[in-house]
PDB file of C-alpha atoms in Angstrom:
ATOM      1  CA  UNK Y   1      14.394 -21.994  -5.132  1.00  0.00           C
ATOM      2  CA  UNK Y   2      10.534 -22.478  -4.103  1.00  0.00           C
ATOM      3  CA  UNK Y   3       9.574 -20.526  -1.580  1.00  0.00           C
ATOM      4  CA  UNK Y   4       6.578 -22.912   0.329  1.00  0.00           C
ATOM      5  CA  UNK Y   5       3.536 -21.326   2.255  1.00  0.00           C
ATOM      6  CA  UNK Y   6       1.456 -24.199   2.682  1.00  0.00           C
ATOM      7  CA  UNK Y   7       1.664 -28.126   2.708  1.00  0.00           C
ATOM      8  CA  UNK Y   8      -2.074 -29.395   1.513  1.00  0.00           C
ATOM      9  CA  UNK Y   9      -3.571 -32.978   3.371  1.00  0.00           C
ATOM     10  CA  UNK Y  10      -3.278 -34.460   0.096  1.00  0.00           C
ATOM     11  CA  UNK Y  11       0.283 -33.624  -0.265  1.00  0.00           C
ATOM     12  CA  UNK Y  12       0.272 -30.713  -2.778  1.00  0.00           C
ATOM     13  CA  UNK Y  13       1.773 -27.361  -1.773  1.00  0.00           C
ATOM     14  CA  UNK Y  14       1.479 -23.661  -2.350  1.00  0.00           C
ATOM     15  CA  UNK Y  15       4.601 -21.655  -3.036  1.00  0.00           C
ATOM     16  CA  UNK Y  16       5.636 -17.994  -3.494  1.00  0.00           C
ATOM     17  CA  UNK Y  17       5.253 -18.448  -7.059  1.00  0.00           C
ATOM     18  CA  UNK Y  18       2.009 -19.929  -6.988  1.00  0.00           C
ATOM     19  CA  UNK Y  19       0.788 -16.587  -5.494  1.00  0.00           C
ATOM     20  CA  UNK Y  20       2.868 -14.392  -7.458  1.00  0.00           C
ATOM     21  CA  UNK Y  21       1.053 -15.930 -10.563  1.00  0.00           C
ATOM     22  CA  UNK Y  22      -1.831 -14.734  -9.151  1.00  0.00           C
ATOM     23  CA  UNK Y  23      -0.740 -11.242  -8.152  1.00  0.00           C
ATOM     24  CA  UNK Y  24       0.719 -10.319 -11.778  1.00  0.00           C
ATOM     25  CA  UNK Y  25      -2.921 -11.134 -13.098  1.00  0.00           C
ATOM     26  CA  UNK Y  26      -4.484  -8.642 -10.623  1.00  0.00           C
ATOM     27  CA  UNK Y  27      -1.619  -5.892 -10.997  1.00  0.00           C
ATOM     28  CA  UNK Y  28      -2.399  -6.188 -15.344  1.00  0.00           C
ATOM     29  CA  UNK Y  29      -5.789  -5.755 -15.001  1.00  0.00           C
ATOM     30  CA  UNK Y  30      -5.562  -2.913 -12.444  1.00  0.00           C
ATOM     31  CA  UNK Y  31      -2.755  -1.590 -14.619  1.00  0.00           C
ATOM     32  CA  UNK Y  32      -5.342  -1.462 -17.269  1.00  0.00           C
ATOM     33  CA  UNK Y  33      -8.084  -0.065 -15.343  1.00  0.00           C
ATOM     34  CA  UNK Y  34      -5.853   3.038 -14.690  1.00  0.00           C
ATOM     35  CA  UNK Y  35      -4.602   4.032 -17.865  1.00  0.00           C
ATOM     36  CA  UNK Y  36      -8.299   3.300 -19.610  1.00  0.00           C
ATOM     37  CA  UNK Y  37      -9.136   6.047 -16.655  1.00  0.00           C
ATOM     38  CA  UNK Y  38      -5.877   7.906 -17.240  1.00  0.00           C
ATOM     39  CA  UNK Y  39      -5.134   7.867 -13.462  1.00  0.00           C
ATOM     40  CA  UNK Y  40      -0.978   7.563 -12.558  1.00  0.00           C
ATOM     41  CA  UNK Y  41      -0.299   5.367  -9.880  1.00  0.00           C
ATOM     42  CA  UNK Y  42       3.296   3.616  -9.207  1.00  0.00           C
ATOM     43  CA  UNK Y  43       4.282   0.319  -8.168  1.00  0.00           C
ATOM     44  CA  UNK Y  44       5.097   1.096  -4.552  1.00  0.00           C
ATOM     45  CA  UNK Y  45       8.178  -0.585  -1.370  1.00  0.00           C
ATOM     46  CA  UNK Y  46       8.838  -4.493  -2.577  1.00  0.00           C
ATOM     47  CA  UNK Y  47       7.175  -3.984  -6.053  1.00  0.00           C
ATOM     48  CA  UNK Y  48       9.338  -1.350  -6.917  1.00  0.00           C
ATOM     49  CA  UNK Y  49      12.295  -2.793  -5.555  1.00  0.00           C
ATOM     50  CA  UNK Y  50      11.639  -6.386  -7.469  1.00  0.00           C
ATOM     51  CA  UNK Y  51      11.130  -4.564 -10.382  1.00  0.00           C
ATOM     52  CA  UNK Y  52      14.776  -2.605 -10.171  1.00  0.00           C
ATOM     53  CA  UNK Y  53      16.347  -5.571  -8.634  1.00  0.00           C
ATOM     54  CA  UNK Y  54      14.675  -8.545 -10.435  1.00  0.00           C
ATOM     55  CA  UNK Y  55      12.916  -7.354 -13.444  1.00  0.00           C
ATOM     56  CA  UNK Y  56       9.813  -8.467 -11.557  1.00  0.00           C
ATOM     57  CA  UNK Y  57       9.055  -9.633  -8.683  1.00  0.00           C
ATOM     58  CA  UNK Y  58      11.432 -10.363  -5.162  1.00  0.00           C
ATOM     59  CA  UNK Y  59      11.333 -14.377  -5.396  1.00  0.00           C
ATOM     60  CA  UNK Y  60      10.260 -14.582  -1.854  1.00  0.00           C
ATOM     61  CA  UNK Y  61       7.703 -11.240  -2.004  1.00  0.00           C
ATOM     62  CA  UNK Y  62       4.006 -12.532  -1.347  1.00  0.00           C
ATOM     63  CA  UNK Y  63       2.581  -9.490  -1.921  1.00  0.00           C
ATOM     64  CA  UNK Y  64       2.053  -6.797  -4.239  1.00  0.00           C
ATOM     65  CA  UNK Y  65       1.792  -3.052  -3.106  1.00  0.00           C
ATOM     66  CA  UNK Y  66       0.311   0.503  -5.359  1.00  0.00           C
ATOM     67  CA  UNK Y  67       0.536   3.745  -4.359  1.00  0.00           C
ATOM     68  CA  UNK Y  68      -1.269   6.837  -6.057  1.00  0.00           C
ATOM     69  CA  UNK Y  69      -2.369  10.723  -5.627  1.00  0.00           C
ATOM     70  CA  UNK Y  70      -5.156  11.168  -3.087  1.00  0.00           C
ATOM     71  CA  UNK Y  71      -6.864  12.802  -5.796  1.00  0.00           C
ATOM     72  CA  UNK Y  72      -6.664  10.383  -8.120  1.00  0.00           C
ATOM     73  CA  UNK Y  73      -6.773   7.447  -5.729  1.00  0.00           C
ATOM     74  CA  UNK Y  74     -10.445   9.424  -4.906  1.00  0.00           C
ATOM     75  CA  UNK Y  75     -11.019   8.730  -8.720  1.00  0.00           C
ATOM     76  CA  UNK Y  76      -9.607   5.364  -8.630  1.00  0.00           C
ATOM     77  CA  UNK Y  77     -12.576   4.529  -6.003  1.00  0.00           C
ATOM     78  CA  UNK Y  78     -15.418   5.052  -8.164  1.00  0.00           C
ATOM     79  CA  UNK Y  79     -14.054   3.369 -11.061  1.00  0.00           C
ATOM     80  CA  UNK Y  80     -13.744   0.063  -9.062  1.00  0.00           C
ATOM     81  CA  UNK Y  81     -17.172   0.272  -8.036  1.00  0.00           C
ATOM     82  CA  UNK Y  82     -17.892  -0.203 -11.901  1.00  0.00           C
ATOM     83  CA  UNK Y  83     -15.869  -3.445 -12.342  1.00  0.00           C
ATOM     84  CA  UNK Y  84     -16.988  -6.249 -10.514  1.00  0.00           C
ATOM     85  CA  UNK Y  85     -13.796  -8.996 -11.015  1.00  0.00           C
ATOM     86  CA  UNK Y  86     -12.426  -8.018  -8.084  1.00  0.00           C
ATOM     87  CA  UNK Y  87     -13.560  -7.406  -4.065  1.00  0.00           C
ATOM     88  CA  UNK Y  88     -11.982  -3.984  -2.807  1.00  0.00           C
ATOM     89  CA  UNK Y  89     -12.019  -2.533   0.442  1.00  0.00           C
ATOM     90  CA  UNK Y  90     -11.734   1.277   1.855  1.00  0.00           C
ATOM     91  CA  UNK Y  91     -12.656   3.777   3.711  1.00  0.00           C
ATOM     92  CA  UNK Y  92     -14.859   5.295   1.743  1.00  0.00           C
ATOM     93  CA  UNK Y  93     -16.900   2.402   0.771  1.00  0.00           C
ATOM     94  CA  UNK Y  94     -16.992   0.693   4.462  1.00  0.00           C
ATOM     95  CA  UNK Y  95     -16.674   2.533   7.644  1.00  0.00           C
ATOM     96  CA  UNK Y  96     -15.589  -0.717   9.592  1.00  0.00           C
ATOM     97  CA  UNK Y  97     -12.123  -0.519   7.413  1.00  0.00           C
ATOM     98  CA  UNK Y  98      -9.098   0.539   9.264  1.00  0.00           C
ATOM     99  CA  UNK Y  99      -7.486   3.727   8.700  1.00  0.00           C
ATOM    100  CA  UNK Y 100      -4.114   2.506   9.450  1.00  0.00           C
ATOM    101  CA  UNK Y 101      -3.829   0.244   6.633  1.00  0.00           C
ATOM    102  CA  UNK Y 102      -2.822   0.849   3.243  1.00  0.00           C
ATOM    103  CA  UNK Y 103      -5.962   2.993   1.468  1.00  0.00           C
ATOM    104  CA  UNK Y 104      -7.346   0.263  -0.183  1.00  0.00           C
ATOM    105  CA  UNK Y 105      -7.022  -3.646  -0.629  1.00  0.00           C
ATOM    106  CA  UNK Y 106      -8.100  -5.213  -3.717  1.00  0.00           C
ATOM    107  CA  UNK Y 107      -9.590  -9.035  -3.634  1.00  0.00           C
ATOM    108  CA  UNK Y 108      -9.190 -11.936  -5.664  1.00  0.00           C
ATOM    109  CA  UNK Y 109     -12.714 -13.247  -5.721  1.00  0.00           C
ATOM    110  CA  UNK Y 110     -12.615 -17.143  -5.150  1.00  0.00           C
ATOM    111  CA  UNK Y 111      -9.580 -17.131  -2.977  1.00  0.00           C
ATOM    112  CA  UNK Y 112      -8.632 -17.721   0.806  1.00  0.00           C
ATOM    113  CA  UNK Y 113      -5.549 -15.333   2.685  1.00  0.00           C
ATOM    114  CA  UNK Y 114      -5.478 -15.186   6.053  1.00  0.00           C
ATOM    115  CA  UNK Y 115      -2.983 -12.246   6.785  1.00  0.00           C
ATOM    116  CA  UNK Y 116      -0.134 -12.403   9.497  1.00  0.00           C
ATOM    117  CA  UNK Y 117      -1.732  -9.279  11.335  1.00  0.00           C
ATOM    118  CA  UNK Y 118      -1.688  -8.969  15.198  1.00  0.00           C
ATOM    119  CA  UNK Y 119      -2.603  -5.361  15.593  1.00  0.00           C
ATOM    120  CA  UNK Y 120      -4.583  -4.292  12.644  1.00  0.00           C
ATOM    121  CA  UNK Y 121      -7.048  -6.492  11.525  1.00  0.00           C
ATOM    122  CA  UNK Y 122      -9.493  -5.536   8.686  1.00  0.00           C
ATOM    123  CA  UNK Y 123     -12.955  -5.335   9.826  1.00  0.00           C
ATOM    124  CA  UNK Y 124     -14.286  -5.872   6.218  1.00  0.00           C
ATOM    125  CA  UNK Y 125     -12.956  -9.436   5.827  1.00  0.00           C
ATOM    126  CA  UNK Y 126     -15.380 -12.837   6.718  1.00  0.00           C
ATOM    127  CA  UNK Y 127     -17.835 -12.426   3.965  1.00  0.00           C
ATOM    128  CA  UNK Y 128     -17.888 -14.194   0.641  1.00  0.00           C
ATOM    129  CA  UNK Y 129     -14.782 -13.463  -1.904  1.00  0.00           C
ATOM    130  CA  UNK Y 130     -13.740 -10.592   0.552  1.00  0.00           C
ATOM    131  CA  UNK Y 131     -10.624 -12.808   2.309  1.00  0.00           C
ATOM    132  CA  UNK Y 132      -8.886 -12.744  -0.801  1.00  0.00           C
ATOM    133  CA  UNK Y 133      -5.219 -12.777  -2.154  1.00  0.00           C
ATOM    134  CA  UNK Y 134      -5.096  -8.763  -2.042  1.00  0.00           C
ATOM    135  CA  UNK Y 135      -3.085  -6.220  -3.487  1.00  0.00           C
ATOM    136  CA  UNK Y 136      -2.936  -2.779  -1.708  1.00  0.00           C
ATOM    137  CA  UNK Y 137      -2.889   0.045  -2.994  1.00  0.00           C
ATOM    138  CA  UNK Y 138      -1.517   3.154  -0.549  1.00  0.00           C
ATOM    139  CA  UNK Y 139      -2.404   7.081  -0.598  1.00  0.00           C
ATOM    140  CA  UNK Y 140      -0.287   9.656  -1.229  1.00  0.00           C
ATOM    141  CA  UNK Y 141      -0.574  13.089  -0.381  1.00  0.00           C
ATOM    142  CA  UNK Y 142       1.460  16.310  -0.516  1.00  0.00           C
ATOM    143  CA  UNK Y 143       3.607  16.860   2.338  1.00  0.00           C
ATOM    144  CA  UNK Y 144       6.205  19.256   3.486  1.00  0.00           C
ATOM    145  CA  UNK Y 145      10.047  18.949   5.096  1.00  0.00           C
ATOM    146  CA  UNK Y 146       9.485  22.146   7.497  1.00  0.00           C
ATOM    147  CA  UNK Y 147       9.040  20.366  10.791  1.00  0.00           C
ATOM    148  CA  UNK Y 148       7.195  23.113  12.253  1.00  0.00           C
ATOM    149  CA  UNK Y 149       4.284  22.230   9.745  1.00  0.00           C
ATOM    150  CA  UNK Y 150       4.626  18.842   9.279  1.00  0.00           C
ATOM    151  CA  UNK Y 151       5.311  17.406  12.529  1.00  0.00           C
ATOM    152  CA  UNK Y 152       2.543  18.943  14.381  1.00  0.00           C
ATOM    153  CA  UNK Y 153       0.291  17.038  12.434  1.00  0.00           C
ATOM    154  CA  UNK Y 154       2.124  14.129  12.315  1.00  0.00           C
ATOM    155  CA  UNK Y 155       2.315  13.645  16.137  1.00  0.00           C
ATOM    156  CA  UNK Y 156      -1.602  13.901  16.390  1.00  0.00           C
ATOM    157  CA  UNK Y 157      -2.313  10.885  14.248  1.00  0.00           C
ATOM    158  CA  UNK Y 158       0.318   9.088  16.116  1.00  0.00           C
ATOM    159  CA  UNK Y 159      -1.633   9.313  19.252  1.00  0.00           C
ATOM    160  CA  UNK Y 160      -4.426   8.547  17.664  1.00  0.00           C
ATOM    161  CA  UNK Y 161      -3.258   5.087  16.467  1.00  0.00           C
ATOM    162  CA  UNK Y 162      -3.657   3.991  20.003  1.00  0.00           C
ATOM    163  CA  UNK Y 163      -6.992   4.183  21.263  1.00  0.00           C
ATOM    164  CA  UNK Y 164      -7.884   3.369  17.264  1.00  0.00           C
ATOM    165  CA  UNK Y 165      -6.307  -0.099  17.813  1.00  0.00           C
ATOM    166  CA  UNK Y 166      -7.146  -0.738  21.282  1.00  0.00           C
ATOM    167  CA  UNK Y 167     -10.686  -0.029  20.279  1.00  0.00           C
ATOM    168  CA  UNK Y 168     -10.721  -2.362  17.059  1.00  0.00           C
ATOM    169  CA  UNK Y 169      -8.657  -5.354  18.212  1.00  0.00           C
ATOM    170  CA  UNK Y 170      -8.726  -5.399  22.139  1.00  0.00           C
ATOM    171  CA  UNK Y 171     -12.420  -4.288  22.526  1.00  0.00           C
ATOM    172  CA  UNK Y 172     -13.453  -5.190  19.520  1.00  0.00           C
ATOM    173  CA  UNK Y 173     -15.656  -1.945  18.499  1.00  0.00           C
ATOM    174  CA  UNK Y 174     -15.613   0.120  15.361  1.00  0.00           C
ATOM    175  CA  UNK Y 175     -13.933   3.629  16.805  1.00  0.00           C
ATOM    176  CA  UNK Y 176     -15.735   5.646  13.568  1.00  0.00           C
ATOM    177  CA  UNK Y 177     -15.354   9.202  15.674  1.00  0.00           C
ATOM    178  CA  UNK Y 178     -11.475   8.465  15.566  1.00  0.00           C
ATOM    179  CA  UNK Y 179     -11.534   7.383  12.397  1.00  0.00           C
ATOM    180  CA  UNK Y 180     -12.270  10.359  11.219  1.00  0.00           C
ATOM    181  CA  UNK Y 181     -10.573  12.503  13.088  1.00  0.00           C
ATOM    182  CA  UNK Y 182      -7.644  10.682  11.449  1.00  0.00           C
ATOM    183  CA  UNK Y 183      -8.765  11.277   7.792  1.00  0.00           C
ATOM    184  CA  UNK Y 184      -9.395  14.468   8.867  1.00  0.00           C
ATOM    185  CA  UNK Y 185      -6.056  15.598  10.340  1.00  0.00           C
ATOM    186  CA  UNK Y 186      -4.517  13.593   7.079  1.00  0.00           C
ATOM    187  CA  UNK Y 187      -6.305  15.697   4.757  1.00  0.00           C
ATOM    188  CA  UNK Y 188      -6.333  19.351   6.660  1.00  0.00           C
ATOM    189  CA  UNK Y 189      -2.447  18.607   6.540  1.00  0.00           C
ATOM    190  CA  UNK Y 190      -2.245  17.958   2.920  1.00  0.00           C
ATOM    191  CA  UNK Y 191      -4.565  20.783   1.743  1.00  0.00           C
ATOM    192  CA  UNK Y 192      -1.978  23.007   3.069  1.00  0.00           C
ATOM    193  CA  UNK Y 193       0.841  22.186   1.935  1.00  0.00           C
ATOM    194  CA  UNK Y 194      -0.645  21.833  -1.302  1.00  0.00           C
ATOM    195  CA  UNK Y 195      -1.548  25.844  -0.713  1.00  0.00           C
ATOM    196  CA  UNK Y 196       1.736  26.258  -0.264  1.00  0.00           C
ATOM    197  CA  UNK Y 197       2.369  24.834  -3.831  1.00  0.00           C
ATOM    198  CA  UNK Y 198       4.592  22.106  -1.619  1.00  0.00           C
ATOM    199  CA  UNK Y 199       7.483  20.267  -3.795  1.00  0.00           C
ATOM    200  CA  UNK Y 200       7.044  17.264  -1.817  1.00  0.00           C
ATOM    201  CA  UNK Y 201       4.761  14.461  -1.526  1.00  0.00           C
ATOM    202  CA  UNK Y 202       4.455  11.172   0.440  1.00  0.00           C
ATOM    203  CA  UNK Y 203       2.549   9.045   2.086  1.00  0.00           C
ATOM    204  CA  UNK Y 204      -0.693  10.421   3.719  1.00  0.00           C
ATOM    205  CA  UNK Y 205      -1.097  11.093   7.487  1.00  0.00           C
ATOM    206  CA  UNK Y 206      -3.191   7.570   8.143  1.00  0.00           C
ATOM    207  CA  UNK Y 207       0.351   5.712   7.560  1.00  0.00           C
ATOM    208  CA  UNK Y 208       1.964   6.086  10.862  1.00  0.00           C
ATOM    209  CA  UNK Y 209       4.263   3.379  10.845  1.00  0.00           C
ATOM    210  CA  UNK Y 210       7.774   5.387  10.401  1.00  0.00           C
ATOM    211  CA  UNK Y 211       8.939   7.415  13.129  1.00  0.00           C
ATOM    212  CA  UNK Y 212       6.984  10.867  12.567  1.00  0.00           C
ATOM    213  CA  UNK Y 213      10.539  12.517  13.262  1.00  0.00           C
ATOM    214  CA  UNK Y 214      12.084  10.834  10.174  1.00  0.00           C
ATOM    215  CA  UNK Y 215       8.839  10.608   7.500  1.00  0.00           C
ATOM    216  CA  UNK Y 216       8.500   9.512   4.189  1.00  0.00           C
ATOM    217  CA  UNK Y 217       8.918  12.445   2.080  1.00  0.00           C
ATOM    218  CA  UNK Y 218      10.020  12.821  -1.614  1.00  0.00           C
ATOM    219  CA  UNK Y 219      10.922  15.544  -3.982  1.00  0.00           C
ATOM    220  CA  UNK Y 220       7.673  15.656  -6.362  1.00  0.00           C
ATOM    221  CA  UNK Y 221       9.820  15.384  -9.566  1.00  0.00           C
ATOM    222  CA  UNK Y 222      11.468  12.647  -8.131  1.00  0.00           C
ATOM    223  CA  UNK Y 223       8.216  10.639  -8.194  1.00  0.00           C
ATOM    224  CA  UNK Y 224       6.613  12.234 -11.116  1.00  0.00           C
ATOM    225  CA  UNK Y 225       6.246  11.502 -14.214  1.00  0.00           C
ATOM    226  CA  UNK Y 226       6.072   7.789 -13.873  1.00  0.00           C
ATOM    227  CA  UNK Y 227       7.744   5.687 -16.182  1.00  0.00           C
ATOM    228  CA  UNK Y 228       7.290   1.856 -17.086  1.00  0.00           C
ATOM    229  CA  UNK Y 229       9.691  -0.384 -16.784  1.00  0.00           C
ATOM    230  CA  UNK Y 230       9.713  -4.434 -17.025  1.00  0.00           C
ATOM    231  CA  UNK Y 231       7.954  -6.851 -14.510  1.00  0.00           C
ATOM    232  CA  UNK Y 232       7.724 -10.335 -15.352  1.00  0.00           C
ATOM    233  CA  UNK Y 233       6.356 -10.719 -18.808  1.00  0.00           C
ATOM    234  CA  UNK Y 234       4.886  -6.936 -19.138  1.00  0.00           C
ATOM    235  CA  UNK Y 235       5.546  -3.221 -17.604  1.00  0.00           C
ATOM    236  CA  UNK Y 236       4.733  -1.359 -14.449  1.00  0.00           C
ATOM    237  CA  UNK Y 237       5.401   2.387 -13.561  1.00  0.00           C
ATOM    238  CA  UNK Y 238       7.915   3.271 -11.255  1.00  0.00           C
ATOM    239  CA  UNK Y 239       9.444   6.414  -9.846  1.00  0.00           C
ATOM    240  CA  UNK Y 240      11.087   8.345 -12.246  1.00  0.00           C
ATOM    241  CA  UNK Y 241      13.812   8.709 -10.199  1.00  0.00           C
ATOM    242  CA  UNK Y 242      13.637   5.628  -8.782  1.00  0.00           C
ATOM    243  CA  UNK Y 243      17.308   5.486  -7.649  1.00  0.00           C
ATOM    244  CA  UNK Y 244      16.163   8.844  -5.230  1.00  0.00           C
ATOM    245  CA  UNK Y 245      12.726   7.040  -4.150  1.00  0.00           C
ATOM    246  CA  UNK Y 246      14.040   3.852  -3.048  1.00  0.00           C
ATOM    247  CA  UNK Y 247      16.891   4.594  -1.415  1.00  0.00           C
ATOM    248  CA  UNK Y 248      14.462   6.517   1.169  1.00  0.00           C
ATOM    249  CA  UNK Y 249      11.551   3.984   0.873  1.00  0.00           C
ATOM    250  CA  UNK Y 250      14.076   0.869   1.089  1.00  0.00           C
ATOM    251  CA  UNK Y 251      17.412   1.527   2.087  1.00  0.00           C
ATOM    252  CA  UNK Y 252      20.390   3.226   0.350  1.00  0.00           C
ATOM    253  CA  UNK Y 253      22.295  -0.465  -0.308  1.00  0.00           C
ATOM    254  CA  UNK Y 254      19.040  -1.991  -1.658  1.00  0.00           C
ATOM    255  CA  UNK Y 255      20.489  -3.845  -4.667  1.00  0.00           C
ATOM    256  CA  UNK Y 256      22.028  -5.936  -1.936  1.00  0.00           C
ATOM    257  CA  UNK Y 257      19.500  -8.848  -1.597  1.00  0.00           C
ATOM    258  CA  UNK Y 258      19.193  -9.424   2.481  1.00  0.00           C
ATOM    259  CA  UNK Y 259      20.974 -12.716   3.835  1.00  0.00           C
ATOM    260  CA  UNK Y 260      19.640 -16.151   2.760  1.00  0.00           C
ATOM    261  CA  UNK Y 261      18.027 -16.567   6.231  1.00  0.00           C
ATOM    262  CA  UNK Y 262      16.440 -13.394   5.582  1.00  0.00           C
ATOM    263  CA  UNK Y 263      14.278 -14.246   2.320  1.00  0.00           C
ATOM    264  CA  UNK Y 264      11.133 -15.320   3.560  1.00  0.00           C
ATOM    265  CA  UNK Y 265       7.544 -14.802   3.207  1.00  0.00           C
ATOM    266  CA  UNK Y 266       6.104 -12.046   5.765  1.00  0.00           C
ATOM    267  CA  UNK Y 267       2.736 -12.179   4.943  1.00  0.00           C
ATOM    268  CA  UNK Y 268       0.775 -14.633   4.349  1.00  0.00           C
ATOM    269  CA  UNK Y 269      -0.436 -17.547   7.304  1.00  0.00           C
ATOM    270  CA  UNK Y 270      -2.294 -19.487   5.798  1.00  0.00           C
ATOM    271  CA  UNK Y 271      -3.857 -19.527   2.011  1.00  0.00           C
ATOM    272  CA  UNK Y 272      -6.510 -21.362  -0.409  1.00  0.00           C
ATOM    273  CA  UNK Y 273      -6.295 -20.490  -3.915  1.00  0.00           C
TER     274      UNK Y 273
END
């Protein structure tokens, strides 16, 4: 079945597949930019899912999604500065990107997305080969299950995601003080549990959207070490246990595909390859 995003003036369309072709380029060569750099990463949500479920991709996924270390995500920043193939936005690069968003989005130069995206646009978008198809790549930190740590912490970024996105998207200003304080919390929380020589990792404190009473939190050895598996016409790493990590990440029946009403694009709104 094609999955259609967009119906051209000359009659021509663009399907699922059409992007996925696309994606699977960008994921090889960012595959090979990390081991040349011998820095682990993971395919991350849908990615990992298509690859347990589909040996590649979901057929109606328009996106691809990353996730690595913050330390080596740190190191993953200044080797993309070296390559030039590819656009990529962050934090660290660009102060108008939003915190809230995965850590990083990497651009297909020469391409058009436009994002479905109410409440957090990305400041670093409008300029050329920066509106890209994107894959994003999210941070990972370690993390702890004792609520009286974790939750603490958890609750102040929380808060903070509201005046962040009433400041970027109804008044249209770049909130850089709370910005930071968000990175800030995010890291001050994940410096101690990694004192604490924490078995447990997860997203970072900038990814608020899960309830902060119910987190995404996994066993370290559960995650690491990554193993690759088949996607497509190649291999991606996954969680070594991946049965463990998606069955938090995704749902404990995920081998059930969702209802045929249910497979649809979410992303994408309109597109230009």
């Amino acid at each position: 079945m094609e999955y259609i995003l967009k119906e051209n003036s000359d009659g021509s369309v663009i399907t699922v597949s059409d992007v996925q072709k696309v994606l699977l380029e960008m994921m090889k060569d960012i595959d090979a930019l990390c081991r040349e750099n011998n820095i682990p990463y993971f395919l991350s949500g849908g990615s990992a899912l298509g690859a347990v479920r589909h040996g590649g991709f979901i057929p109606w996924d328009d996106d691809a999604d990353f996730f690595m270390m913050k330390e080596d995500f740190l190191r993953f920043v200044e080797v993309m500065k070296k390559q030039d193939k590819y656009v990529f936005q962050c934090w660290y690069t660009d102060k108008r990107y939003n915190v809230l968003i995965p850590g990083m989005k990497i651009r297909k130069k020469g391409t058009c997305l436009k994002e479905v995206n109410t409440l957090l646009s990305n400041r670093c978008t409008g300029y050329d080969g920066c509106d890209g198809i994107f894959l994003d790549v999210f941070v990972w930190d370690y993390a702890t299950p004792n609520k009286w740590i974790d939750l603490p912490f958890r609750l102040a970024n929380y808060v903070l995601m509201v005046p962040e996105i009433i400041a970027d998207n109804v008044f249209k200003i770049n909130p850089v003080h709370i910005k930071s304080a968000i990175m800030k919390i995010a890291d001050k929380y994940s410096r101690i549990c990694e004192k604490k020589n924490s078995e447990y990792i997860g997203f970072d404190l900038t990814w608020v959207w899960k309830t902060p009473f119910h987190p995404f939190i996994f066993r370290k050895d559960d995650i690491f070490p990554p193993q690759y598996v088949k996607f497509e016409d190649t291999e991606f790493p996954i969680a070594h246990h991946p049965h463990e990590y998606l069955c938090t990440a995704i749902a404990p029946s995920y081998m059930t595909p969702p209802p045929e009403d249910k497979r649809v694009a979410k992303h994408i709104t309109d597109i230009r390859l």
